[in-house]
Tab-separated table of C-alpha atoms in Angstrom:
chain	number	residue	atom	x	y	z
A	74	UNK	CA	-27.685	8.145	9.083
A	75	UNK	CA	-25.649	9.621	11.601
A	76	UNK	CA	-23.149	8.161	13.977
A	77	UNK	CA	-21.140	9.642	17.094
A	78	UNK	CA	-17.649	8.337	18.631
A	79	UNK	CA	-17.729	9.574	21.693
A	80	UNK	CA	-14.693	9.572	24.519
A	81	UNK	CA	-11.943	8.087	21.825
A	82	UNK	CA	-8.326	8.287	21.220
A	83	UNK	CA	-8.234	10.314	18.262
A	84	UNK	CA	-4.710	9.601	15.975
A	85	UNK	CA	-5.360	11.851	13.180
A	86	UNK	CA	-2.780	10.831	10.760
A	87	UNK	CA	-0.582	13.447	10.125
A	88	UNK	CA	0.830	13.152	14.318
A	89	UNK	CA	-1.778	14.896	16.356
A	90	UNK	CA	-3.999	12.759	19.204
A	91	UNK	CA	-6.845	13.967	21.476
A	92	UNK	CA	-7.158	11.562	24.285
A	93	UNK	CA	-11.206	12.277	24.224
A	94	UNK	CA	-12.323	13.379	21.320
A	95	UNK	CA	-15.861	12.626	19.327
A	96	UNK	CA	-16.346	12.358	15.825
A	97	UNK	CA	-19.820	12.862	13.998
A	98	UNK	CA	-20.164	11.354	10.810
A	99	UNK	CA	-23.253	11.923	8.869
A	100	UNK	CA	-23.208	9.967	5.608
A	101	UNK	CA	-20.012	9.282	4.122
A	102	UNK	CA	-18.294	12.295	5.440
A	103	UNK	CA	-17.144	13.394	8.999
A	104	UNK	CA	-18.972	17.137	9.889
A	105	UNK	CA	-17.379	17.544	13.416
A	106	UNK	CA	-14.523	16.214	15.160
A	107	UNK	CA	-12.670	17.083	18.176
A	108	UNK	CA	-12.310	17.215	21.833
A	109	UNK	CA	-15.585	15.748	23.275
A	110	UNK	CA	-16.569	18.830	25.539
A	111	UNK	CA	-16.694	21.110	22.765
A	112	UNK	CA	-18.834	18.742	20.064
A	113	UNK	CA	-22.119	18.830	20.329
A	114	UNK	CA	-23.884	15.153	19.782
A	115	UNK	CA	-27.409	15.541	17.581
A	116	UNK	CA	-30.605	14.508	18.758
A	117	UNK	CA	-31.561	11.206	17.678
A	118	UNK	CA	-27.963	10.162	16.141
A	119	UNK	CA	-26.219	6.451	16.445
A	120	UNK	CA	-24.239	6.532	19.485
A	121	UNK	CA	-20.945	4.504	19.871
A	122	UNK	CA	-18.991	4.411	23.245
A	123	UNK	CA	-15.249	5.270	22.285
A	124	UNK	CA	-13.487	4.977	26.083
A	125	UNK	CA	-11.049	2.693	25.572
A	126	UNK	CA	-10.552	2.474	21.993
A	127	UNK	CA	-8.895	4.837	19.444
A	128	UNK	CA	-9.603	5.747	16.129
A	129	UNK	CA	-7.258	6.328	13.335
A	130	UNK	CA	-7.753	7.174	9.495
A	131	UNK	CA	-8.541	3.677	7.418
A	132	UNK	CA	-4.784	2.143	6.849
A	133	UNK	CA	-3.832	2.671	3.000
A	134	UNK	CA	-1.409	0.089	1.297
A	135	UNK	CA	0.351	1.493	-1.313
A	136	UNK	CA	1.981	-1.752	-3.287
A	137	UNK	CA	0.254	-4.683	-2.933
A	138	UNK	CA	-0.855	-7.356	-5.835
A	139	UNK	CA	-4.545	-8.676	-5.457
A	140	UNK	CA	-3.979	-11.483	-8.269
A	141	UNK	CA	-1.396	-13.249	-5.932
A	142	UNK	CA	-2.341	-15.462	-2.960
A	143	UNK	CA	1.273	-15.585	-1.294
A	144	UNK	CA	1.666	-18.931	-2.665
A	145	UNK	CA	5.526	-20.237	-2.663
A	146	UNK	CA	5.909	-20.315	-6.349
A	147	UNK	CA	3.427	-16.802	-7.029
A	148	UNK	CA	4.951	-16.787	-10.769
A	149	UNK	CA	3.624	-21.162	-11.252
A	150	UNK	CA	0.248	-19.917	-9.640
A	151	UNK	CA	-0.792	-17.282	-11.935
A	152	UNK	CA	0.564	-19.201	-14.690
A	153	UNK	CA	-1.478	-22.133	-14.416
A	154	UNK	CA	-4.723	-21.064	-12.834
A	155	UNK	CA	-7.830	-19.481	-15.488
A	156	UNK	CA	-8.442	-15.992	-15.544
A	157	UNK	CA	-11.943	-16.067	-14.080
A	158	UNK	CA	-10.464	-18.016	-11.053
A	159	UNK	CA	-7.708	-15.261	-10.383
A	160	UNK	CA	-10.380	-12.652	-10.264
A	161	UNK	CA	-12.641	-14.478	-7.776
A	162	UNK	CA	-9.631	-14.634	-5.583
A	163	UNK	CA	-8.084	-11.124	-5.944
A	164	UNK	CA	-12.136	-10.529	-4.837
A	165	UNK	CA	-11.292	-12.462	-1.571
A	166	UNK	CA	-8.400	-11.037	-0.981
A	167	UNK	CA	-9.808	-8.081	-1.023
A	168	UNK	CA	-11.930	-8.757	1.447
A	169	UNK	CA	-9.200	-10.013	3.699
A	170	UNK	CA	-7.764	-6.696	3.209
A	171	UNK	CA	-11.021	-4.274	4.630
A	172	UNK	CA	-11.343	-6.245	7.521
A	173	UNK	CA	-8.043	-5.952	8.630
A	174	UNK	CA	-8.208	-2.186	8.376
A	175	UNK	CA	-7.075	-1.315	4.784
A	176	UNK	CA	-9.622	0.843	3.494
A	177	UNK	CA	-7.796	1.664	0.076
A	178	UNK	CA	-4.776	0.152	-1.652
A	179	UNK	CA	-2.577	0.828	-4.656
A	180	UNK	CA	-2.481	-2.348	-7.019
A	181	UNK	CA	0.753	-2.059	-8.728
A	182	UNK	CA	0.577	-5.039	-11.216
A	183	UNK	CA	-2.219	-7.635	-11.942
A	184	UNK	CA	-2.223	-10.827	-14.827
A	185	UNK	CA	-5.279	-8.492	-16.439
A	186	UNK	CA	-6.938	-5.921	-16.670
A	187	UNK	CA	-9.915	-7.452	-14.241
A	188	UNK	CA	-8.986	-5.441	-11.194
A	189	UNK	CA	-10.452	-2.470	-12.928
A	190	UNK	CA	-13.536	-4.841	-12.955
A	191	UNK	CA	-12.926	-6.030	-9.209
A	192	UNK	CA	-12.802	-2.314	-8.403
A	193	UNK	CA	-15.552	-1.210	-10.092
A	194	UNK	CA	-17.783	-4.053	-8.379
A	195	UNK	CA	-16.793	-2.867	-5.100
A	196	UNK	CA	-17.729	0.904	-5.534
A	197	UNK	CA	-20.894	-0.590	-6.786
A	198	UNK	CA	-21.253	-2.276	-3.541
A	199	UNK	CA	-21.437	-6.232	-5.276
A	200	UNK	CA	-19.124	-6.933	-2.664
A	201	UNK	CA	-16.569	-5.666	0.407
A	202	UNK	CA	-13.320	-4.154	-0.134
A	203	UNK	CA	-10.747	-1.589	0.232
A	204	UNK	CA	-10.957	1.123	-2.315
A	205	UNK	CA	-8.231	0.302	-5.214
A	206	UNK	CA	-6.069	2.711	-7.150
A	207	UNK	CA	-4.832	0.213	-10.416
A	208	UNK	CA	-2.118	-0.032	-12.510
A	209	UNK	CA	-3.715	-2.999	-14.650
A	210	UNK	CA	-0.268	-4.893	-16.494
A	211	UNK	CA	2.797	-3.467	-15.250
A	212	UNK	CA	5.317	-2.464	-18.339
A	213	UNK	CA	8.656	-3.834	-18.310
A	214	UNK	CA	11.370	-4.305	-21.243
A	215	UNK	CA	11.302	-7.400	-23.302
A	216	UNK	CA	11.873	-10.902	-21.253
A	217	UNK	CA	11.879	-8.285	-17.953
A	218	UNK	CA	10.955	-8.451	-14.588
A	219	UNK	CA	7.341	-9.472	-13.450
A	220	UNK	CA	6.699	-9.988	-17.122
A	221	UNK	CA	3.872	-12.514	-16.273
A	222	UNK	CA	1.809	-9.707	-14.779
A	223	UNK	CA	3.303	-7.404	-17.665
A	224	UNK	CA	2.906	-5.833	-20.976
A	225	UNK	CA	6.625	-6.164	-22.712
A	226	UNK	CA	7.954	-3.273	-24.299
A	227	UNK	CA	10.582	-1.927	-26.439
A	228	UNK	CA	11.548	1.147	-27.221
A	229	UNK	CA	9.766	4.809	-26.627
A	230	UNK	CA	7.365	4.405	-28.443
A	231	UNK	CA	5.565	1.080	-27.840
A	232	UNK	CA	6.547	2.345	-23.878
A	233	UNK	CA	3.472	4.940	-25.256
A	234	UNK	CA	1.842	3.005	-26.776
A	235	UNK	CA	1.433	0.630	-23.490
A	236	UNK	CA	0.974	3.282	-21.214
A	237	UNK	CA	-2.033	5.051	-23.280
A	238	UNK	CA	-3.744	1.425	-23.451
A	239	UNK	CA	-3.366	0.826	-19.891
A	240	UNK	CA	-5.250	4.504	-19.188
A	241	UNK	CA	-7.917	3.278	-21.472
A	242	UNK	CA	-8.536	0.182	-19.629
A	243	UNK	CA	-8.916	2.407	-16.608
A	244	UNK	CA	-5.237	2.652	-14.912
A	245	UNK	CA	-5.159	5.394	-12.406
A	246	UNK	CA	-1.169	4.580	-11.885
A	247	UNK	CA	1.320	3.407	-13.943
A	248	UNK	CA	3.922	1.116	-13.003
A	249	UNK	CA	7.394	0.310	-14.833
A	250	UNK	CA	9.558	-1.953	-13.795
A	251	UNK	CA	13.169	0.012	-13.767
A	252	UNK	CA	15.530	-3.276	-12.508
A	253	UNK	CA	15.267	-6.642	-12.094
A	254	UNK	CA	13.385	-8.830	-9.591
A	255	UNK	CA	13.336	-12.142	-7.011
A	256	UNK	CA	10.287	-13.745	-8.545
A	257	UNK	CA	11.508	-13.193	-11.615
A	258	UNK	CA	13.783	-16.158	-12.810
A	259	UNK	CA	16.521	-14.806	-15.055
A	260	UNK	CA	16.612	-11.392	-13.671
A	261	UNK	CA	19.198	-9.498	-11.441
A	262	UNK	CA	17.572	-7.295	-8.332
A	263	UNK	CA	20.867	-4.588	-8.757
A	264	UNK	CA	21.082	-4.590	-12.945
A	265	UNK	CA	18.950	-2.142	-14.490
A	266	UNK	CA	16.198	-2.434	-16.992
A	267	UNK	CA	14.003	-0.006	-19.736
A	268	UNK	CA	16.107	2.707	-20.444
A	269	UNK	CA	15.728	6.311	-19.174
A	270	UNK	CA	14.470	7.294	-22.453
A	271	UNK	CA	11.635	4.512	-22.075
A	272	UNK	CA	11.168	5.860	-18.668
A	273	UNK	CA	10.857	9.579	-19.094
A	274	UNK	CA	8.235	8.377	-22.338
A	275	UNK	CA	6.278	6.053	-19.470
A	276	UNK	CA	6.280	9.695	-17.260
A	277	UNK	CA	5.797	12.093	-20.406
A	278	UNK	CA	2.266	9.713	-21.772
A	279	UNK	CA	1.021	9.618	-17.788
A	280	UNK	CA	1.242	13.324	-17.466
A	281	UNK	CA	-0.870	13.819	-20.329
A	282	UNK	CA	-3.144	12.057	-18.706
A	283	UNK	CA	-2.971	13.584	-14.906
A	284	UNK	CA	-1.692	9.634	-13.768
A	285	UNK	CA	1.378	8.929	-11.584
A	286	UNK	CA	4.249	6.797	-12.209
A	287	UNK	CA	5.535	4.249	-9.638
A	288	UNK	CA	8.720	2.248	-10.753
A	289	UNK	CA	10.271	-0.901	-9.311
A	290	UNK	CA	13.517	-0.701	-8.334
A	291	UNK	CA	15.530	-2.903	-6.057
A	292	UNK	CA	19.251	-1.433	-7.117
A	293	UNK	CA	20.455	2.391	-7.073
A	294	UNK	CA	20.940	1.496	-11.201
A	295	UNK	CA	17.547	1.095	-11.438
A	296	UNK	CA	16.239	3.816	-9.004
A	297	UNK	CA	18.774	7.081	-10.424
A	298	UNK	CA	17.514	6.708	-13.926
A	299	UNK	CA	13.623	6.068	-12.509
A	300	UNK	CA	13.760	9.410	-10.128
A	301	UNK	CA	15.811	11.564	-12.931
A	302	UNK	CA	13.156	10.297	-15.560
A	303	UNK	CA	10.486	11.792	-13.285
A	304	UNK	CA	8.286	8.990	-11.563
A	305	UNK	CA	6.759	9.847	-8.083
A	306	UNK	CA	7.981	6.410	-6.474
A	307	UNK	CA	10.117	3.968	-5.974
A	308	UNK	CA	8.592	0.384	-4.834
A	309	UNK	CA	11.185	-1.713	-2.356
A	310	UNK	CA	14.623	0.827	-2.559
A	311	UNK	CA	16.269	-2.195	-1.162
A	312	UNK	CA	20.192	-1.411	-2.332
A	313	UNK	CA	19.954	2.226	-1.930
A	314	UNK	CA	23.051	4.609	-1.915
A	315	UNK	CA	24.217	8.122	-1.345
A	316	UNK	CA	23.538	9.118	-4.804
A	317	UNK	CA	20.312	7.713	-4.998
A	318	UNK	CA	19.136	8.835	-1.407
A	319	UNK	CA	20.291	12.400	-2.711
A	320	UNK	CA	18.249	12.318	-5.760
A	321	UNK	CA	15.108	10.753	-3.855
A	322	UNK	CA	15.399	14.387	-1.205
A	323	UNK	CA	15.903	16.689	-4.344
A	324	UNK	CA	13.272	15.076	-5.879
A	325	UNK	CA	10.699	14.665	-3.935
A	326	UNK	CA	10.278	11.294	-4.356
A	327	UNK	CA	8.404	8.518	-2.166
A	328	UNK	CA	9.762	5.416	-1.041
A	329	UNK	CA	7.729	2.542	-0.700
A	330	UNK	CA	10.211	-0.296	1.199
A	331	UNK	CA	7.756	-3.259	0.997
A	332	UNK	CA	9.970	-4.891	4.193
A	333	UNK	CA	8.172	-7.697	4.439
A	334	UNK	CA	8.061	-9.110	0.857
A	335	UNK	CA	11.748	-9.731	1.378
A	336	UNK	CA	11.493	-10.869	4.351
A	337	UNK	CA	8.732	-13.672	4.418
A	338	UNK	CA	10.890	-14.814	1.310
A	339	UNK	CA	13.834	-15.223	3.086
A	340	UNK	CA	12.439	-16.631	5.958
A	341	UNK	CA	11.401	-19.466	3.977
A	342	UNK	CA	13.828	-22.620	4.774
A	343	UNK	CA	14.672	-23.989	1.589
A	344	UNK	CA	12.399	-27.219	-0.064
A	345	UNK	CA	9.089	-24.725	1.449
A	346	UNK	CA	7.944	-24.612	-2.352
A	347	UNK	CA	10.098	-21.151	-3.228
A	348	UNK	CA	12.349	-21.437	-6.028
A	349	UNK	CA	15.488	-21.650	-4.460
A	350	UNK	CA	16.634	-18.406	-7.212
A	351	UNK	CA	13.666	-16.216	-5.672
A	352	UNK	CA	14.675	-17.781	-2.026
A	353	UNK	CA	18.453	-17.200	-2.271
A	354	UNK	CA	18.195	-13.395	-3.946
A	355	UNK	CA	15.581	-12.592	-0.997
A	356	UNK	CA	18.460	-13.923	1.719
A	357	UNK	CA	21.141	-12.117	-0.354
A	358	UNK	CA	19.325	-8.376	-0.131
A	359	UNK	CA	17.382	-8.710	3.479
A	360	UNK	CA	19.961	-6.796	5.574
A	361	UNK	CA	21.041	-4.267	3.091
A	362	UNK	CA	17.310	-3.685	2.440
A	363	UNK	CA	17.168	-3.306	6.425
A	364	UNK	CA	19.725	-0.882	6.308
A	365	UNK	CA	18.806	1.000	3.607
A	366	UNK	CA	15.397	1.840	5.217
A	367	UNK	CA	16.885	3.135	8.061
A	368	UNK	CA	19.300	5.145	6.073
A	369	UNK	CA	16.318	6.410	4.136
A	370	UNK	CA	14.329	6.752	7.488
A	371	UNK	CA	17.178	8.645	9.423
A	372	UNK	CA	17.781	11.379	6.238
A	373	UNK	CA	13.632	12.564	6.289
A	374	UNK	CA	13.352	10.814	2.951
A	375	UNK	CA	9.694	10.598	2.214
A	376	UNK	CA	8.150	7.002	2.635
A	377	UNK	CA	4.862	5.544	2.795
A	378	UNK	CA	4.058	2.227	3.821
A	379	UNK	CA	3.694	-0.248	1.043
A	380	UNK	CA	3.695	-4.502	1.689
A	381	UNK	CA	3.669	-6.348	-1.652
A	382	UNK	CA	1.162	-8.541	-0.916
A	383	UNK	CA	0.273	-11.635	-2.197
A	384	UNK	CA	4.198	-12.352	-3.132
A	385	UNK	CA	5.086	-15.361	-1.042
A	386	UNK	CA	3.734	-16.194	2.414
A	387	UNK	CA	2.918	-12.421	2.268
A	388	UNK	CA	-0.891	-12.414	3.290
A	389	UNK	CA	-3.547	-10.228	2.478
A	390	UNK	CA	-5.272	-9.276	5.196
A	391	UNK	CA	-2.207	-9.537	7.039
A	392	UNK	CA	-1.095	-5.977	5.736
A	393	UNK	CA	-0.567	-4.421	8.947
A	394	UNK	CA	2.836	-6.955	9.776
A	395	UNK	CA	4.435	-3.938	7.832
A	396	UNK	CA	4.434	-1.236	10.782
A	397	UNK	CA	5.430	-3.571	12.879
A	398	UNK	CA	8.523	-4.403	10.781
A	399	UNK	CA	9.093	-0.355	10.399
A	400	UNK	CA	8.806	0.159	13.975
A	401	UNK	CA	11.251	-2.791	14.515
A	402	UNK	CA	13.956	-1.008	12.584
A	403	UNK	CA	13.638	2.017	14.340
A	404	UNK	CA	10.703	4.064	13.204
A	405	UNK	CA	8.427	5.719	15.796
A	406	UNK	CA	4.850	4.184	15.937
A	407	UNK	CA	3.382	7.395	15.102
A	408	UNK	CA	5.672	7.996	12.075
A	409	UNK	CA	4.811	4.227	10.825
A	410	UNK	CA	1.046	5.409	11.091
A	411	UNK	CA	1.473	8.286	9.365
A	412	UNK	CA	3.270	6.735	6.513
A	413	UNK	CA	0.120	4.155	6.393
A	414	UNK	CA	-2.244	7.158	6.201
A	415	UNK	CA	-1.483	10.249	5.460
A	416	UNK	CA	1.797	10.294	3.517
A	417	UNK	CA	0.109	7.296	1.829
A	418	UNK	CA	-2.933	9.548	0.524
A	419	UNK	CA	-0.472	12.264	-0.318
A	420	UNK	CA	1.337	9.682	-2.689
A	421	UNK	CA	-2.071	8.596	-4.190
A	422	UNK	CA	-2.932	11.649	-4.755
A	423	UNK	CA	-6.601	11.234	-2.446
A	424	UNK	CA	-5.007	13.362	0.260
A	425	UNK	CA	-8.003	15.556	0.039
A	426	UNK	CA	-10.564	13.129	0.604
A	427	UNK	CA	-8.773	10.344	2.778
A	428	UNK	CA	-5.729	9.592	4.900
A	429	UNK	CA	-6.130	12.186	7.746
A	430	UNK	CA	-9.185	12.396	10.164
A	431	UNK	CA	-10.818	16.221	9.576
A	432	UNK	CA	-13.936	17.764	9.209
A	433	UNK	CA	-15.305	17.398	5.485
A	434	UNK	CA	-12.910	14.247	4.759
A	435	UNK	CA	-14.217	10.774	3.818
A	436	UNK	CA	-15.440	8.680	6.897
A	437	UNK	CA	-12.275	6.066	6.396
A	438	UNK	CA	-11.201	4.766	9.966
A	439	UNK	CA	-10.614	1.463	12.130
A	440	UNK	CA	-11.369	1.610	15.711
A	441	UNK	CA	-8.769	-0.068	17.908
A	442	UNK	CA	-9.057	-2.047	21.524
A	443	UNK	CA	-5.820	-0.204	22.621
A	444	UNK	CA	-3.028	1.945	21.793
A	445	UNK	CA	-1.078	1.459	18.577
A	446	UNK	CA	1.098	4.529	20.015
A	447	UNK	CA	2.562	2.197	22.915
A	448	UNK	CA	1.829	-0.953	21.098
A	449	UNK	CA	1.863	-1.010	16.955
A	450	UNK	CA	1.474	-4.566	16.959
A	451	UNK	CA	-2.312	-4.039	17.693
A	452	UNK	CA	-2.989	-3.503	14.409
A	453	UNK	CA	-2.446	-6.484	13.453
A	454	UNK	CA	-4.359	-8.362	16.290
A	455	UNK	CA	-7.882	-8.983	14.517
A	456	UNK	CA	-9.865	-9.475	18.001
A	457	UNK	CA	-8.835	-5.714	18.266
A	458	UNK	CA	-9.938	-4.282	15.243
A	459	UNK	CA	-13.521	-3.928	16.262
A	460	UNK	CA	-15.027	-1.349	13.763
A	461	UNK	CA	-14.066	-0.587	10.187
A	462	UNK	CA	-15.228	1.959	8.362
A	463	UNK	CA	-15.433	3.080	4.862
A	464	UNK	CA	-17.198	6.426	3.564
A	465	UNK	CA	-19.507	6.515	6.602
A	466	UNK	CA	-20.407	2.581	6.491
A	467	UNK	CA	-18.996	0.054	8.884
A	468	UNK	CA	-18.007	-3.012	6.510
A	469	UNK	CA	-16.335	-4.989	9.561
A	470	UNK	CA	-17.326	-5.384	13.048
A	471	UNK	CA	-19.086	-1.936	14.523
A	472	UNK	CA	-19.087	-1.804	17.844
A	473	UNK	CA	-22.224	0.254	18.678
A	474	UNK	CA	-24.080	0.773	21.990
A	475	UNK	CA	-26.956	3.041	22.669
């Protein structure tokens, strides 16, 4: 099948727009694109009428958790519920997720090893969903952070040990958990946990296997020995300092802020069914996490856009409340879109197949009533998402007329 845009708003993802451009997409790729007087249209092709809509790449979420359902008490949930009825609802989640425009997200930490099973059921095509880049069990030290989505370690070599199972059960990422948490009862966001030794082993057994390393880190403790240890991001950055913002520029280094995990926390008045520990460290870090992204923002650090969703009253499907929260502190609109497409893929490592809209890349893209350039909140109006698309197949609401 193939299927012309005609007369859109083309945001390409890495900053350039065409006021009215047309895209052909025949199959899963897109095999022209550009401004609509100098595309020619094939004869007998599915014609959509783009004038007043744009089109951007399909949104990519780089930290979000498709085991948790933003429940108050995320830690009680997972705890309590069966396995089999986790997965089913990690499969609606994921659902939630496509159809708000989030063609492909990073899972950084699941109770099992079933979201290599969710993800394999969606490329079969079982059911809808975003494409998903796992991490399985995240590793953390013993009686650590987010241990009840974790495999506890201790020492180098059961870190390698953990992190060659995890690529066996089909992690494409591997996440370690380098300081303490909120959900975590116990824990301390700005006190550091696995060593660097255990970290550079967690970065030394992914290499060998071509994976990436992402490593939670709400304190500049836990984030120095993370980026000197070699991983390729940190998740939240929330108490970040010179020293550490240093090391993220030398090192090339991705932050992923996750604003609104901390935020919907906090925002939480107290007896809402948070534990008041998870509810009082999210109040305690909000504004320094605030500032720290727009520290992080103002120095060119890299960043791509990451939620943490599922943590509490942090929706899936409801992804797109992260721009808006980026934009709020003082990001341009085009800059939050970029780090929600392009800069994503590039920290994925699927830059050459999704994240920017060119000839010969995947068909990935949400067409928009209106202008996320004047007004980012857009995104996150679902009468206004009217076509998603993933590898050349609308899964949400095409708009098509003939």
């Amino acid at each position: 099948m193939t299927i012309a845009i005609q007369h859109v708003r083309l945001i390409n993802g890495i900053g350039g727009v065409v006021d009215r451009a047309t895209l052909i997409i025949r199959g899963s790729k897109i095999t022209a694109i550009g401004p609509s007087r100098e595309v020619r249209i094939p004869s007998g092709c599915t014609r959509i009428d783009g004038r007043g809509l744009a089109v951007m790449p399909g949104l990519i979420d780089c930290h979000v958790h498709l085991c948790l359902g933003g429940e108050p008490d995320v830690v009680a949930a997972v705890e309590s519920e069966p396995a089999a009825y986790t997965l089913l609802k990690s499969a609606r989640h994921a659902q939630a997720t496509i159809e708000a425009g989030f063609t492909t997200v990073r899972d950084v930490g699941s109770r099992d090893h079933s979201i290599f099973a969710l993800k394999r059921a969606i490329e079969a095509g079982l059911m809808p969903g975003p494409r998903i880049v796992g991490a399985g069990l995240v590793i953390c030290m013993v009686g650590g952070h987010a241990r009840f989505i974790g495999r506890e370690v201790a020492g180098v070599e059961e870190v390698r040990s953990a992190v060659r199972d995890q690529i066996a059960a089909g992690a494409e990422v591997i996440k370690v958990i380098a300081s303490g948490g909120v959900l975590t009862p116990g824990t301390s966001p700005d006190q550091a946990q696995m060593t660097i030794e255990e970290l550079q082993a967690a970065v030394d057994e992914a290499a060998r296997a071509g994976r990436k390393v992402a490593a939670h880190a709400h304190g500049a403790s836990g984030m120095k020995p993370a980026i000197r240890a070699g991983v390729h991001s940190i998740e939240h950055a929330t108490l970040l300092d010179e020293e550490a913002a240093d090391l993220f520029e030398a090192n090339g280094v991705y932050m992923v802020p996750t604003l609104s995990a901390l935020s919907t926390t906090a925002a939480c008045r107290r007896g809402c069914g948070i534990p008041d520990s998870a509810r009082d460290k999210a109040k305690a870090m909000t504004k320094r996490h605030q500032v720290s992204f727009k520290q992080a923002y103002r120095r060119g650090l890299l960043i791509a856009m990451g939620t943490d969703a599922g943590t509490p009253f942090n929706y899936h499907g409801d992804n797109a409340q992260e721009l808006e929260r980026m934009v709020a502190l003082g990001m341009t609109p085009m800059d939050a879109m970029i780090a929600s497409t392009s800069a994503a893929a590039n920290l994925l490592g699927i830059h050459a197949s999704v994240g920017t809209l060119a000839k010969g890349m995947e068909a990935d893209l949400v067409l928009i009533d209106g202008n996320p350039l004047k007004r980012i909140d857009v995104l996150r109006d679902r009468d206004k998402i009217v076509g998603v698309m993933k590898a050349g197949k609308f899964v949400s609401g095409p708009l098509v007329r003939t």
